[in-house]
PDB file of C-alpha atoms and ligand atoms in Angstrom:
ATOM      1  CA  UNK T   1       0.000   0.000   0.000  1.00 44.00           C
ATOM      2  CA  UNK T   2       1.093   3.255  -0.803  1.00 49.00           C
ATOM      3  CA  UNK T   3       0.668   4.980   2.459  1.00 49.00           C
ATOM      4  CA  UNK T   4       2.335   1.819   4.298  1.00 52.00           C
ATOM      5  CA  UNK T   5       5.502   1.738   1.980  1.00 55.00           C
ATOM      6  CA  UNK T   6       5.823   5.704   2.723  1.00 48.00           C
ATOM      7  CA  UNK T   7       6.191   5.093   6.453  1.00 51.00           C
ATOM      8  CA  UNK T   8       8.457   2.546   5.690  1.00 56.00           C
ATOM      9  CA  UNK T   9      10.473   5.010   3.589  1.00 49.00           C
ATOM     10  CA  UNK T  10      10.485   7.115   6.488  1.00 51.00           C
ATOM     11  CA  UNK T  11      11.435   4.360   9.147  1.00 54.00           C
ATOM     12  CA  UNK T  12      14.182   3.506   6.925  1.00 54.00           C
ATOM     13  CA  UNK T  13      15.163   6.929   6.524  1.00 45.00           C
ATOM     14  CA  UNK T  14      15.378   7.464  10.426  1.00 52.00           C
ATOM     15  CA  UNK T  15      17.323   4.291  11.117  1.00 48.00           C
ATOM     16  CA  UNK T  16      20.028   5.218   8.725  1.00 52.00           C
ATOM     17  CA  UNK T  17      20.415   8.264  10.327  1.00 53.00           C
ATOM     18  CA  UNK T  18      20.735   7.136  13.861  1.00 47.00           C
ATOM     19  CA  UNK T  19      22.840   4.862  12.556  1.00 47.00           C
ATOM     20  CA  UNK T  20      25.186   7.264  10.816  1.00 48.00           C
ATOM     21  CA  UNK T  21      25.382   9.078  13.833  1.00 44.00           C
ATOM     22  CA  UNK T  22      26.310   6.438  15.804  1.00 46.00           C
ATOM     23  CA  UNK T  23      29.127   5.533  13.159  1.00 44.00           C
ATOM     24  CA  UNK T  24      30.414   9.344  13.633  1.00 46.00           C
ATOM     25  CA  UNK T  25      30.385   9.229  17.107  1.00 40.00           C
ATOM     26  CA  UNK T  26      32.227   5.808  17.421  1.00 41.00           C
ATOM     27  CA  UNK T  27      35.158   7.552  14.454  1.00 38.00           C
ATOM     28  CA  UNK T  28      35.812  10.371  16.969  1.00 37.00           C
ATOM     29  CA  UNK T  29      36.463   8.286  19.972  1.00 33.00           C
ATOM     30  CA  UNK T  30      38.416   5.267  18.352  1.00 38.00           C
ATOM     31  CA  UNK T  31      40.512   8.584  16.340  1.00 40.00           C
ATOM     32  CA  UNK T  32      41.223   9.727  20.282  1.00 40.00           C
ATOM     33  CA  UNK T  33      42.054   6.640  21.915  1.00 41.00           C
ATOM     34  CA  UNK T  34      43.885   5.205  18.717  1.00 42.00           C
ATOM     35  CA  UNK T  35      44.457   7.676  16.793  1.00 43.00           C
ATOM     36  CA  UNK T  36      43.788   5.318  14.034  1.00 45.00           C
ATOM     37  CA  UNK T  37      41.277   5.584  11.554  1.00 44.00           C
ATOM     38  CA  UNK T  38      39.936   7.673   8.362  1.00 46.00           C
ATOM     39  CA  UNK T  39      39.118  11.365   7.538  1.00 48.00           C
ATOM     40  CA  UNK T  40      37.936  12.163  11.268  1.00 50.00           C
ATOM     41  CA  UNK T  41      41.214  10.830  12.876  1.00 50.00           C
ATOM     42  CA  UNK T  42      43.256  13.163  10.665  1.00 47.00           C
ATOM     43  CA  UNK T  43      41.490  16.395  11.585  1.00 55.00           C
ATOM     44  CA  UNK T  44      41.462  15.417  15.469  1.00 72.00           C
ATOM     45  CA  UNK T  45      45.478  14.969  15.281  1.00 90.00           C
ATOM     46  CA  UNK T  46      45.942  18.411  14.717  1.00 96.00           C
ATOM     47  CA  UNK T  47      42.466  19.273  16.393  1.00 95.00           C
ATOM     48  CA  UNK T  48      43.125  17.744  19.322  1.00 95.00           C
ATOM     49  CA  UNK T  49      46.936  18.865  20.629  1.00 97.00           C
ATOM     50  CA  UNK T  50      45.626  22.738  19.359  1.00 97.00           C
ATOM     51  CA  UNK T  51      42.361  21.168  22.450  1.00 96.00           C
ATOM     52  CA  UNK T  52      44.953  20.051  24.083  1.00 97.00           C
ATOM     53  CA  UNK T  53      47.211  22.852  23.803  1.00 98.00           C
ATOM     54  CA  UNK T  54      50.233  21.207  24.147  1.00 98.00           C
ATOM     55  CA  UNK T  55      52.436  19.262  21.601  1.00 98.00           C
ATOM     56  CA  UNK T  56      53.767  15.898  23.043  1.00 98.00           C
ATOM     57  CA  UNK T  57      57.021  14.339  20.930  1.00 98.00           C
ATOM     58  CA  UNK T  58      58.991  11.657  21.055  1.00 98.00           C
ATOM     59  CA  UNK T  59      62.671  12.649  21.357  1.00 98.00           C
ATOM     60  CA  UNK T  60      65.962  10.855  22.667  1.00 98.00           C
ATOM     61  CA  UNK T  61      67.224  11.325  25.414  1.00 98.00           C
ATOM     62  CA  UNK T  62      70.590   9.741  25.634  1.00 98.00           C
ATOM     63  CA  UNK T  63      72.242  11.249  22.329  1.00 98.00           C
ATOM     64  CA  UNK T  64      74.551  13.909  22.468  1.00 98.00           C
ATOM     65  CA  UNK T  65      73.947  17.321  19.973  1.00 98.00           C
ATOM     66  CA  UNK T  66      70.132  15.079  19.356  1.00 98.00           C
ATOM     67  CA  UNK T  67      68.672  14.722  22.062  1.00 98.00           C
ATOM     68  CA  UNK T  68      70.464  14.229  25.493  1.00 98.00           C
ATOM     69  CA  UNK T  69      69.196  14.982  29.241  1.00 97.00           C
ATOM     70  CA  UNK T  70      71.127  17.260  31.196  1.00 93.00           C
ATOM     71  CA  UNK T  71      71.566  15.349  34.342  1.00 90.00           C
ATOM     72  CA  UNK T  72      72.102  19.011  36.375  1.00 92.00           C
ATOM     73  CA  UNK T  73      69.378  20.953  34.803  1.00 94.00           C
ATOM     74  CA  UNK T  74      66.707  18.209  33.910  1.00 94.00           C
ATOM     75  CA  UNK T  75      66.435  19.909  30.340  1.00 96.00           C
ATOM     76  CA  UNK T  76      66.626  17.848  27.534  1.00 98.00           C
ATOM     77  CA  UNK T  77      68.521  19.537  24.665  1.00 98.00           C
ATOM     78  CA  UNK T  78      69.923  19.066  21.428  1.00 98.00           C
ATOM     79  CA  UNK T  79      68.951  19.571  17.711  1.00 98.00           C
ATOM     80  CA  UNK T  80      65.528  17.497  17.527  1.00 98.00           C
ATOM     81  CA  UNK T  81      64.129  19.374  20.780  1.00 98.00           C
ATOM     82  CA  UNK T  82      65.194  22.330  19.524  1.00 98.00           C
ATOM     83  CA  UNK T  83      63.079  21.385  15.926  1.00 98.00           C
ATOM     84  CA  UNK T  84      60.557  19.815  17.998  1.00 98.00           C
ATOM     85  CA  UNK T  85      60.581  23.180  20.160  1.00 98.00           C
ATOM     86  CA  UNK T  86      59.792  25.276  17.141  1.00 98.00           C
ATOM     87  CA  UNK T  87      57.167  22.830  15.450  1.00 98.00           C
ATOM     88  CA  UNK T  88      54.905  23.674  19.249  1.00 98.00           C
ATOM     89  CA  UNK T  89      55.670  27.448  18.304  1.00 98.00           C
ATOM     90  CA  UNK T  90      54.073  26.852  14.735  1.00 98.00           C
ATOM     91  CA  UNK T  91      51.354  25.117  16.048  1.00 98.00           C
ATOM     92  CA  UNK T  92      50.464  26.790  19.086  1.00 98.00           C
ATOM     93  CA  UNK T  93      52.308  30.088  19.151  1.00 98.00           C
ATOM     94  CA  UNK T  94      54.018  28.776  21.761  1.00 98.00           C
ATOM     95  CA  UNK T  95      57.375  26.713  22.086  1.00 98.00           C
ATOM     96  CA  UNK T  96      56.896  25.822  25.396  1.00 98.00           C
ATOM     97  CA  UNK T  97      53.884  24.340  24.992  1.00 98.00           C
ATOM     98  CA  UNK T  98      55.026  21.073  24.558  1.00 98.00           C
ATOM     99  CA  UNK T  99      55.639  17.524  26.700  1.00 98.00           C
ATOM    100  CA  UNK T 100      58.939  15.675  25.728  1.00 98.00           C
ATOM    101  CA  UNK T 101      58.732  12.240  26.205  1.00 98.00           C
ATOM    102  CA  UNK T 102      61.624   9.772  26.154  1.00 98.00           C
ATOM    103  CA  UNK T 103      61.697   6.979  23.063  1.00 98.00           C
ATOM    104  CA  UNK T 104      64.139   4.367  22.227  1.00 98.00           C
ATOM    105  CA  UNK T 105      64.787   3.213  18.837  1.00 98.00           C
ATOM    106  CA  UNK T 106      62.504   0.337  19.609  1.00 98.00           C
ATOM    107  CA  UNK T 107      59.803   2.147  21.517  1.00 98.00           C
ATOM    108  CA  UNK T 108      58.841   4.800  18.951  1.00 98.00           C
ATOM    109  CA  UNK T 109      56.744   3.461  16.606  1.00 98.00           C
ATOM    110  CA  UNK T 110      54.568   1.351  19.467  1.00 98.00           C
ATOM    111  CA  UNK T 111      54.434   5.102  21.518  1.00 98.00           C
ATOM    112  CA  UNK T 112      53.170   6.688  18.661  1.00 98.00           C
ATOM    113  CA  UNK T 113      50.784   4.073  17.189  1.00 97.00           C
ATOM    114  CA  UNK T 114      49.090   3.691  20.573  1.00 96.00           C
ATOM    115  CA  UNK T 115      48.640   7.660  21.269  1.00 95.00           C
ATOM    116  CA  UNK T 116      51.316   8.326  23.879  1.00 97.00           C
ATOM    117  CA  UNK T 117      52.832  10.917  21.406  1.00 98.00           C
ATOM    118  CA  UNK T 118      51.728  12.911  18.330  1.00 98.00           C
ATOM    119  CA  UNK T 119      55.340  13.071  16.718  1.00 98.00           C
ATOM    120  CA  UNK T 120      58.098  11.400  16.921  1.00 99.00           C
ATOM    121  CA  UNK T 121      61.247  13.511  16.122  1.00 99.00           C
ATOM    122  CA  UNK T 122      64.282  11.247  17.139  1.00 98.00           C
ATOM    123  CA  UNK T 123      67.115  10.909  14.419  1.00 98.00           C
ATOM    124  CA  UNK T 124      64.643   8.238  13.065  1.00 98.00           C
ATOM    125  CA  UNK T 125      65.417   7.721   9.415  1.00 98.00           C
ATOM    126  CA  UNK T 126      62.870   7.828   6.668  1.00 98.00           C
ATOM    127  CA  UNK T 127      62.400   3.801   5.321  1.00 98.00           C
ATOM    128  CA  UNK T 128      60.238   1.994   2.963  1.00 98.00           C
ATOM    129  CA  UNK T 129      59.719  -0.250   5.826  1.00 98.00           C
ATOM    130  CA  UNK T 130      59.009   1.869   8.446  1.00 98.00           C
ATOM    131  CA  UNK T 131      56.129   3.916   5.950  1.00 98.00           C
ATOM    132  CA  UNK T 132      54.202   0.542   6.704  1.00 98.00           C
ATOM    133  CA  UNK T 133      53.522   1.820   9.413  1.00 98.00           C
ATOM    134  CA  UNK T 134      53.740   5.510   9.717  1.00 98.00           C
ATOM    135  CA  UNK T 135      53.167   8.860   7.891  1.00 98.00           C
ATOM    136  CA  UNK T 136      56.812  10.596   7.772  1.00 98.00           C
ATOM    137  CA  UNK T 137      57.181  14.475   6.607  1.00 98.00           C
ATOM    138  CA  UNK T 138      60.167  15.757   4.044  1.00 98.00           C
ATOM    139  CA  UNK T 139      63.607  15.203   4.849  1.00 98.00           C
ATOM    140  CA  UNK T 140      65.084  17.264   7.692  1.00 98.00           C
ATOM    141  CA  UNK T 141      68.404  15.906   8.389  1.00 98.00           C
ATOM    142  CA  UNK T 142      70.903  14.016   6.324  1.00 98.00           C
ATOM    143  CA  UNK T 143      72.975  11.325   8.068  1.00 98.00           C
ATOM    144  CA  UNK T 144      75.128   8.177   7.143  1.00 98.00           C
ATOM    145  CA  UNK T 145      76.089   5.205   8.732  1.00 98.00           C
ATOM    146  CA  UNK T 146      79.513   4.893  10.220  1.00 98.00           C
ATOM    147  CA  UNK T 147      81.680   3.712  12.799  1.00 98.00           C
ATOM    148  CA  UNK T 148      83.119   5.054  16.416  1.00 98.00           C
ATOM    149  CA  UNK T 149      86.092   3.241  17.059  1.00 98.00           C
ATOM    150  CA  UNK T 150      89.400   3.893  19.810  1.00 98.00           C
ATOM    151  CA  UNK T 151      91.470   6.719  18.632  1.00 98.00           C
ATOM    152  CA  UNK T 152      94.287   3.974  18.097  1.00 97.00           C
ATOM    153  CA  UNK T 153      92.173   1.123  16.754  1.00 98.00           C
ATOM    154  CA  UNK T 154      93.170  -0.166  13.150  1.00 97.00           C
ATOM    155  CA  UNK T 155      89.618  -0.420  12.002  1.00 98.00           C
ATOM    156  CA  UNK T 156      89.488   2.379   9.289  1.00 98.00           C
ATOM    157  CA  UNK T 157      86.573   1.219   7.264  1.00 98.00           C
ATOM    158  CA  UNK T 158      83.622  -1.076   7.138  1.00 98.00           C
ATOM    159  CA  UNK T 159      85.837  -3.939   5.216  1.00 97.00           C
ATOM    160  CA  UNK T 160      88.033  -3.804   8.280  1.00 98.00           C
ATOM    161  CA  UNK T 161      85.518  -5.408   9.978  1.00 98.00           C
ATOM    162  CA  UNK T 162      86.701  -9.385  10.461  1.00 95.00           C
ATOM    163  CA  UNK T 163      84.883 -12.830  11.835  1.00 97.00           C
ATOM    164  CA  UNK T 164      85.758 -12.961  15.417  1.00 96.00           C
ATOM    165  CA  UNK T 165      84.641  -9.097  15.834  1.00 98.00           C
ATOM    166  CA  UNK T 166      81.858  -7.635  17.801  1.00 98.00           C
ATOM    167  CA  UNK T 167      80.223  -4.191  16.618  1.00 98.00           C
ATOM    168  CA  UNK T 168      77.548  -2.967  19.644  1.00 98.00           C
ATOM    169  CA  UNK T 169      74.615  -0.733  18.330  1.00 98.00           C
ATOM    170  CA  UNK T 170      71.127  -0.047  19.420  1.00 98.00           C
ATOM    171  CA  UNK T 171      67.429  -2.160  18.629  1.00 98.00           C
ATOM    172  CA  UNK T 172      64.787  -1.167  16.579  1.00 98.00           C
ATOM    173  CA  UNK T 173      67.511   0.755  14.276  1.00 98.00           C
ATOM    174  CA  UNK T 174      68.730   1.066  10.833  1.00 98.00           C
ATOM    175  CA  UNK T 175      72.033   0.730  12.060  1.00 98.00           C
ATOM    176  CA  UNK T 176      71.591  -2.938  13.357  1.00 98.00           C
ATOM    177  CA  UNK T 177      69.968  -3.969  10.210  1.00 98.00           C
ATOM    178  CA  UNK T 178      72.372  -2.235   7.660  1.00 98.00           C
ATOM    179  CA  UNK T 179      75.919  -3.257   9.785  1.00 98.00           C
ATOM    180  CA  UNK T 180      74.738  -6.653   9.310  1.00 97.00           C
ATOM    181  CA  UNK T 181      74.522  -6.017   5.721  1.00 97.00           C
ATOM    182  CA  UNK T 182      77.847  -4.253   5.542  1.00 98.00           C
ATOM    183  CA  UNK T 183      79.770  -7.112   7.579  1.00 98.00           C
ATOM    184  CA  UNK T 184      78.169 -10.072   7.360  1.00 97.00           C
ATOM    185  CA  UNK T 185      80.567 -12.294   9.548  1.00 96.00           C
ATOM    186  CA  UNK T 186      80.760  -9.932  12.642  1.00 98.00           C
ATOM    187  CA  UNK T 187      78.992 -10.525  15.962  1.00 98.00           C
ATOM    188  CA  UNK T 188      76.021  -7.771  16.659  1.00 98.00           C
ATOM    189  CA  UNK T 189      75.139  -6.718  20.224  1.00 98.00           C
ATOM    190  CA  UNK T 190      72.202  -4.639  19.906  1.00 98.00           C
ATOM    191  CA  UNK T 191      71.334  -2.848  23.042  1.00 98.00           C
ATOM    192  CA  UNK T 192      68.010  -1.328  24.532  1.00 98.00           C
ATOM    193  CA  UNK T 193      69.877   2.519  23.722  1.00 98.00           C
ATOM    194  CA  UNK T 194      73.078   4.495  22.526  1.00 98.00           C
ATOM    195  CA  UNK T 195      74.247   5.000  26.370  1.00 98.00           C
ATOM    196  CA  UNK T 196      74.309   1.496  26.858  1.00 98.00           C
ATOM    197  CA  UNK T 197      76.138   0.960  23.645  1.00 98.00           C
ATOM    198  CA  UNK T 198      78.460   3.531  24.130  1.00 98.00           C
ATOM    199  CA  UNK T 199      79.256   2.264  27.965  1.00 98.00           C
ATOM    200  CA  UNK T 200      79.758  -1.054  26.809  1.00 98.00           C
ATOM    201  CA  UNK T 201      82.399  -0.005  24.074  1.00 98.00           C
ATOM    202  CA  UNK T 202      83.913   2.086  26.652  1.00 98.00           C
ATOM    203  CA  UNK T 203      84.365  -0.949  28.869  1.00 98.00           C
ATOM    204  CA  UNK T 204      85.489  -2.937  25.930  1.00 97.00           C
ATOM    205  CA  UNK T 205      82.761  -5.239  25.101  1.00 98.00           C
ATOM    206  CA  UNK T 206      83.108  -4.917  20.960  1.00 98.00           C
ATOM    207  CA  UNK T 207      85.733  -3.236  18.700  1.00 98.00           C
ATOM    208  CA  UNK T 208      83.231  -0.560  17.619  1.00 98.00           C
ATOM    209  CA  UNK T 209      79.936   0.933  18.187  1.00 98.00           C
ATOM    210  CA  UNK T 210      77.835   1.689  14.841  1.00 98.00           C
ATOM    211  CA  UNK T 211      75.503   3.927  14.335  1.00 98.00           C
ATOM    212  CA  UNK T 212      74.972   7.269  12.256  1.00 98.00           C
ATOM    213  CA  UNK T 213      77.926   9.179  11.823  1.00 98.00           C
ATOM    214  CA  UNK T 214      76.376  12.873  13.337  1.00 98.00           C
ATOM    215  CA  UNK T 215      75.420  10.392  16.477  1.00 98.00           C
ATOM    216  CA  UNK T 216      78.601   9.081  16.523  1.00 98.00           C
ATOM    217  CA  UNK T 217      80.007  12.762  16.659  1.00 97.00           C
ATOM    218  CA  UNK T 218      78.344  13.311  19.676  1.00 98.00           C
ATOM    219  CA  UNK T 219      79.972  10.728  21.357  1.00 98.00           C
ATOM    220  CA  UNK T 220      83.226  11.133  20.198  1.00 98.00           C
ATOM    221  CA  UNK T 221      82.557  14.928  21.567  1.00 97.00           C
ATOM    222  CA  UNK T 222      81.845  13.357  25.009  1.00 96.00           C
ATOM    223  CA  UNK T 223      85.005  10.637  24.946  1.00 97.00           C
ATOM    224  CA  UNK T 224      87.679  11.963  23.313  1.00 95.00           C
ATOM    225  CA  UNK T 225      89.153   8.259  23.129  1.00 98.00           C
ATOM    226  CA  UNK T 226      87.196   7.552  20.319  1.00 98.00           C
ATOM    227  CA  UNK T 227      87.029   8.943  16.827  1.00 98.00           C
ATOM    228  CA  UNK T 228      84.297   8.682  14.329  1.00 98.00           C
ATOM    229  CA  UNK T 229      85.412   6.711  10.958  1.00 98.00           C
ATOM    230  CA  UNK T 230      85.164   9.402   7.833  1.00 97.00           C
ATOM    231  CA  UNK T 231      83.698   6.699   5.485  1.00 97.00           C
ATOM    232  CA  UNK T 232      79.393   6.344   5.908  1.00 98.00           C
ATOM    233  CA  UNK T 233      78.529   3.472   4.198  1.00 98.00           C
ATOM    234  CA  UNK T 234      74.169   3.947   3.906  1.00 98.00           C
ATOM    235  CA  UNK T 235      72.316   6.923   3.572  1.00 98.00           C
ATOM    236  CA  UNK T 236      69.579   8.206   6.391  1.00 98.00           C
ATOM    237  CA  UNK T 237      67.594  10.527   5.971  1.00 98.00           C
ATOM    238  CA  UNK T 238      65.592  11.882   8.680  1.00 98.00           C
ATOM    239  CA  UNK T 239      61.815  12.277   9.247  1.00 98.00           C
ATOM    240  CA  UNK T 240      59.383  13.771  12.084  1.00 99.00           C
ATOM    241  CA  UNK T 241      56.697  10.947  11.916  1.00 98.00           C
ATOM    242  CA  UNK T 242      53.169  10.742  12.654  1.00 98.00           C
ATOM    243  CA  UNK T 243      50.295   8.016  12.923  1.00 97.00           C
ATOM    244  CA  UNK T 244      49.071   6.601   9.109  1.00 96.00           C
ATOM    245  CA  UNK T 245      46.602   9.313   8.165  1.00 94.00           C
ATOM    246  CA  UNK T 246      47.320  12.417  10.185  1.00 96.00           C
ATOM    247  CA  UNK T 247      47.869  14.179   7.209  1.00 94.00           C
ATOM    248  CA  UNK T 248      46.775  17.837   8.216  1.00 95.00           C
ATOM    249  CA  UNK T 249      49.138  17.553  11.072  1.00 97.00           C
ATOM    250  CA  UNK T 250      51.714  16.473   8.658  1.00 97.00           C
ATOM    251  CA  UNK T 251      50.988  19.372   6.302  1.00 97.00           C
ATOM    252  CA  UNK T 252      51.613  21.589   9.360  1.00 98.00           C
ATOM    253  CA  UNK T 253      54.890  20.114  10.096  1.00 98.00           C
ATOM    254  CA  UNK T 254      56.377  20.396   6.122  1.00 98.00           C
ATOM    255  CA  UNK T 255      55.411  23.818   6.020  1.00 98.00           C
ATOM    256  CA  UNK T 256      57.117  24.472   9.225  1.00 98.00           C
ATOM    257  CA  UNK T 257      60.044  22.654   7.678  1.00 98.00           C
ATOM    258  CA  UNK T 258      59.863  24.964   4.638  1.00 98.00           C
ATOM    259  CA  UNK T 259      59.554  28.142   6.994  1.00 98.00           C
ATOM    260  CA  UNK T 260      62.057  27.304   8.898  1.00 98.00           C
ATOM    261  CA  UNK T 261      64.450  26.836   5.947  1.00 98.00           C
ATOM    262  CA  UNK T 262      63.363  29.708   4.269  1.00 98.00           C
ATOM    263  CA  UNK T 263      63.833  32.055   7.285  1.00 97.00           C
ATOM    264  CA  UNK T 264      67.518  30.930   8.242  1.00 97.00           C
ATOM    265  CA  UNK T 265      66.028  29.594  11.684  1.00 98.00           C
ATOM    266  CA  UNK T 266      67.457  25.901  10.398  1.00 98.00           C
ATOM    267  CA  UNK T 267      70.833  26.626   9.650  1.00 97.00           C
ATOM    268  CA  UNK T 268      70.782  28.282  13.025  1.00 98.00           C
ATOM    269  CA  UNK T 269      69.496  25.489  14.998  1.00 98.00           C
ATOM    270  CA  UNK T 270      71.882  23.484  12.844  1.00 98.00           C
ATOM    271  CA  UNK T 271      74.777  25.495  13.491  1.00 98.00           C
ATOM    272  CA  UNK T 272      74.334  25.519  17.003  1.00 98.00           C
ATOM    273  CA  UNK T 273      74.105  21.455  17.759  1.00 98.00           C
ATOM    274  CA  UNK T 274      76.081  20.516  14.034  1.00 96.00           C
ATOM    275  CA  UNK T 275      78.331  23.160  13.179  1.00 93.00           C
ATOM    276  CA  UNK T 276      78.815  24.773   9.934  1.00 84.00           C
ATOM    277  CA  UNK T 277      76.172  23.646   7.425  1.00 79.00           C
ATOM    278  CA  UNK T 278      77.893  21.978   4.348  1.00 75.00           C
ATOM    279  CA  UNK T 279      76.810  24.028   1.056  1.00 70.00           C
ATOM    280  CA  UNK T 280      73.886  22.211  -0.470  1.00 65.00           C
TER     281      UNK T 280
HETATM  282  N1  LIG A 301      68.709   6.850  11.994  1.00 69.64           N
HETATM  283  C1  LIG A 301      68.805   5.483  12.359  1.00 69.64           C
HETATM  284  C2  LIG A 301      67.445   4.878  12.648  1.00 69.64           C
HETATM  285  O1  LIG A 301      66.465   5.506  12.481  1.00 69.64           O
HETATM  286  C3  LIG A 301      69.751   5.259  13.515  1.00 69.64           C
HETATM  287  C4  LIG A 301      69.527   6.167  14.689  1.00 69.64           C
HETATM  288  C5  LIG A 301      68.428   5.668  15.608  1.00 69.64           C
HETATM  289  O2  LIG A 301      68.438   4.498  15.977  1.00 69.64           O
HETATM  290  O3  LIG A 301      67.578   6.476  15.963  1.00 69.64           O
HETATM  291  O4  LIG A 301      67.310   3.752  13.023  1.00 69.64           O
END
C-alpha cells in the first residue's frame, strides 16, 4: 500500500540516520584513543593537541647534539628538541607548549601508534619499511652510517671489519639492520639505547659501536678516546613521523620545515648542535 511503503520510507530513513550518527560518534572516539582511523582521525590529530594545547614528541634522550638529558638541569637539549621546540611554536604560538617524552629506537613506533605521542622527532630515518607503518614528513636531516672506534684502533673502514669481531649498536635501528649487511661475519650486540652501547664499548665489550655518523660525533665529543670513521657506508635521511593518516598535522609540520628553511632559523638550529652547514 502506498501509504504503508511511505512510512516505511520514512522508518528507513530514520534508522540510517541514527545509525550514521552512531558511526560518527564511534570515528571520533576510536581517532582519540587510537588515533587510528579515516578522515575524522586526521582532523582530530591536529584538532586535538591545538584542544589540548600542548604538543607531546617523542625525542631521545641519551644522544649527544640530538637529544640528550642534562643530568644538572633536567632539560633535555639538542637539535631534535630544539626542531621539535619550534614545530609547538608553529602550532600553538608557543614553544613551550610542549611535553617531551623519552623513546628508544625500539619504543617509537609502538608510543606513537598507541597515542602516547603525536610526533616522533628522534634521528629516526625515513624507510620503505618503516612507511608501513607511519606517515613521515620531508627530509630534515641528512645522516650516514659509520663507525666510532678507539682513537688507536686499526679499524678504518667497514671492510676492516673481520669474523671474530663484535660491533655494539642499538634495537629497533637502521644501524643494526644495515651493519649486518655491511659485515656479514661480525657478531652484533644490539642494546636497549646508545648510552648502553656507548658504555659497553667504553668498557670494551666490541671493537666498535655503529651507528649514524652525526650520532657518533656526539659521542666522540663526550670521549675523546674515540674517533668517528670518515667513510658512511648507507644513507639516512631523517623524518618527524606521525600516525598513518594524520595528514593535516603532517601538512603543518612540512610547512614548518619549509619556513624554517626559508627564514635561516634551520641553519641556526643546525649550526648551534652541528656546526657549519655543508653548502647544499
Ligand atoms: N637513523 C637510524 C634509525 O632511524 C639510527 C639512529 C636511531 O636508531 O635512531 O634507526
Amino acid at each position: 500500500m502506498k501509504i504503508k511503503s511511505f512510512w516505511k520510507f520514512w522508518a528507513a530513513l530514520a534508522l540510517a540516520a541514527l545509525l550514521g550518527i552512531a558511526l560518527a560518534g564511534c570515528g571520533g572516539e576510536s581517532s582519540k584513543t587510537n588515533g587510528n582511523g579515516g578522515k575524522s582521525a586526521e582532523t582530530d590529530a591536529l584538532e586535538a593537541i591545538k584542544q589540548r594545547g600542548k604538543l607531546i614528541v617523542g625525542v631521545k634522550y641519551d644522544l649527544n647534539l640530538f637529544g640528550l638529558k642534562n643530568p644538572e638541569t633536567g632539560e633535555v637539549e639538542g637539535f631534535d628538541i630544539d626542531i621539535a621546540k619550534g614545530l609547538a611554536k608553529k602550532i600553538l604560538g608557543d614553544e613551550n607548549k610542549i611535553e617531551l617524552k623519552e623513546v628508544t629506537s625500539k619504543t617509537r613506533i609502538p608510543m606513537l601508534n598507541n597515542g602516547e605521542i603525536d610526533a616522533i622527532i628522534a634521528t629516526m630515518t625515513i624507510t620503505e619499511e618503516r612507511k608501513k607503518e607511519v606517515d613521515f614528513s620531508d627530509v630534515y636531516f641528512m645522516a650516514g652510517q659509520s663507525l666510532l672506534v678507539k682513537k688507536d684502533s686499526k679499524i678504518n673502514s667497514v671492510k676492516d671489519l673481520k669474523k671474530g669481531m663484535t660491533v655494539l649498536t642499538a634495537k629497533g635501528s637502521t644501524s643494526a639492520q644495515n651493519i649486518r649487511k655491511a659485515a656479514p661475519d661480525v657478531n652484533v650486540l644490539e642494546f636497549e639505547n646508545y648510552a648502553e652501547a656507548f658504555t659497553a664499548l667504553r668498557s670494551g665489550q666490541g671493537d666498535a659501536l655503529t651507528t649514524d655518523n652525526a650520532l657518533l660525533m656526539g659521542m666522540a665529543k663526550q670521549d675523546p678516546n674515540y674517533r668517528v670513521l670518515d667513510e658512511t657506508f648507507t644513507e639516512e635521511p631523517y623524518g618527524i613521523a606521525v600516525r598513518k593518516g594524520n595528514t593535516e598535522l603532517l601538512q603543518v609540520i612540512n610547512e614548518y620545515l619549509k619556513e624554517i628553511r626559508e627564514n635561516g632559523e634551520y641553519d641556526r638550529i643546525y649550526e648551534k648542535w652541528i656546526g657549519k652547514k655543508p653548502q647544499e
